[in-house]
């Protein structure tokens, strides 16, 4: 495809510049074929006047300095008359072979008309091919980039997403991707094509009269400096405009996601004002980009006028004064060359500024493509199988990279025997969810080790580890798909009977009659058509179907009413039977059945034991329970 684009580019450049020499041939060899031509004055005075008779033979007279006339022989007249260019001779020879009995001048005229039509047709084919290939390549490139971005985002560490705004990432997939597609298209169809046309035009102009070409195009470099300067400004300002668009997209995403809260707090006017502010910021930055681009077009118009005026004046003086042996046909052909060259020059300047603006979007895409990913597994990393002995946290400490001096976990030691359930309780910020993140290798411990069956997690492959873990989180997430597809997400190859069995164990079938299409009901965006308890039971069914040997339940009942909590607790009990489970909870009623309860405060283990034993101690766990009883 790249070769096709290059071939189309060359053909377009050649055919679009073809009128330059054809105009000279038409003017000198058709219109002025039988007209008189005055040669340059001789050193000693006098000049020759030559013409061609109807048969094409050269005729002429010599006019002396005193006005006396002397007929010229055919040889002298041919020598005094300007010789045709090699291209003109080739055109006349071709026309004579095609129409040997026709008038030579009319035959040449017909040949030139046919040549113009042929080059126009070839230019149309080349332009179509270049346009199609450039857009096809742009589509392929952006599709691959979007896929690569998604792959890179899915491999990015969790810390990456804590520093990024969802709306900005969405904007990169939409607005920036569209600009990147435009970047590739503009680059192939304009930034590369038009210079090719210009180069062919310059070559033809130099062929016609190299002195005129050299004099005229000395002014072209004055275009480069302002164009490049303004191009950098356009790119810089366009990037700021895209960042403002990302802020606007983030505002839309947050407002629409939290529309119930917005309405509940009667904050519609406040959110509208906030969105107006970010939109105004985008408009201001976008207009600065527009001004820079408009200035570039103005500079190009001035340059075009200067070049045209200089060429008109200088070229006209050369013809009138008979300098450099400049012929009227050469000057006319040179003006055609200016038209062929300056129009693509305008287009390439406009395309360069558009490309500079679009390139800002491409750079934002490559920030994601070239962004950070989770560290690679250690060489020779082991695969994790079903847990046989258990999980151990050995003097584990952890601090987030952004706050290295603040310890979230401080030398925590904890054993979770295989098949046992261990619950983590404690106030918010105690480090409960961080322990779960370390077990999933979302983060690596600052110090200490986490092992599964005695193998440090740092020596295991992430994929095999996470294949052995099923997670039920505080905020149940469902895809906008059917109930069957949501439960089957963890095991795409599961049979329908296995899906139904998991749904029964998670008490999903308790509300199944309320769904319009049963298992084939599309649950809506993020499960919008279901209650919180129903969504949570579906996520538990998903975890059950995965049949992982380790379970992590992170505040799975924190947002449920009493009846839903009771149903979900029963589903959780079914889920953890015979599996190694880490249960994180605020509500102590959720963890009463756990084999062991661990109380965390400020990143440290302060108590550990069964429910009844901890209550009897009347320590931290007892105080937590009393606080919840009092709050109830």
XYZ file of N, CA and C in Angstrom, residues 90-102 107-108 110-112 114-115:
60
model
N 10.054 16.676 -30.350
C 9.455 15.354 -30.158
C 7.950 15.402 -30.357
N 7.299 16.482 -29.879
C 5.847 16.615 -30.041
C 5.480 16.762 -31.514
N 6.250 17.582 -32.244
C 5.941 17.763 -33.671
C 6.181 16.463 -34.441
N 7.258 15.760 -34.133
C 7.519 14.489 -34.818
C 6.401 13.488 -34.551
N 5.929 13.444 -33.295
C 4.849 12.514 -32.959
C 3.571 12.879 -33.694
N 3.287 14.183 -33.791
C 2.056 14.599 -34.484
C 2.139 14.297 -35.974
N 3.322 14.420 -36.567
C 3.465 14.108 -37.990
C 3.295 12.625 -38.266
N 3.801 11.783 -37.330
C 3.621 10.338 -37.524
C 2.149 9.945 -37.396
N 1.433 10.626 -36.484
C 0.025 10.295 -36.294
C -0.849 10.823 -37.421
N -0.487 11.996 -37.966
C -1.291 12.589 -39.052
C -0.341 13.106 -40.127
N 0.228 12.202 -40.928
C 1.248 12.615 -41.914
C 0.710 13.531 -43.013
N -0.580 13.457 -43.343
C -1.136 14.247 -44.445
C -1.756 15.551 -43.973
N -1.827 15.799 -42.690
C -2.481 16.999 -42.174
C -1.499 18.156 -42.110
N -1.847 19.589 -36.878
C -1.575 18.266 -36.307
C -0.954 18.396 -34.921
N -0.026 19.366 -34.794
C 0.581 19.592 -33.481
C -0.452 20.088 -32.482
N -3.652 19.391 -32.471
C -4.446 18.234 -32.052
C -3.699 17.352 -31.070
N -2.395 17.199 -31.332
C -1.586 16.394 -30.413
C -1.544 17.015 -29.025
N -1.414 18.356 -28.947
C -1.369 19.036 -27.658
C -2.696 18.910 -26.924
N -4.838 16.458 -27.222
C -4.898 15.084 -26.725
C -3.989 14.891 -25.516
N -2.817 15.526 -25.525
C -1.891 15.402 -24.403
C -2.480 16.020 -23.136
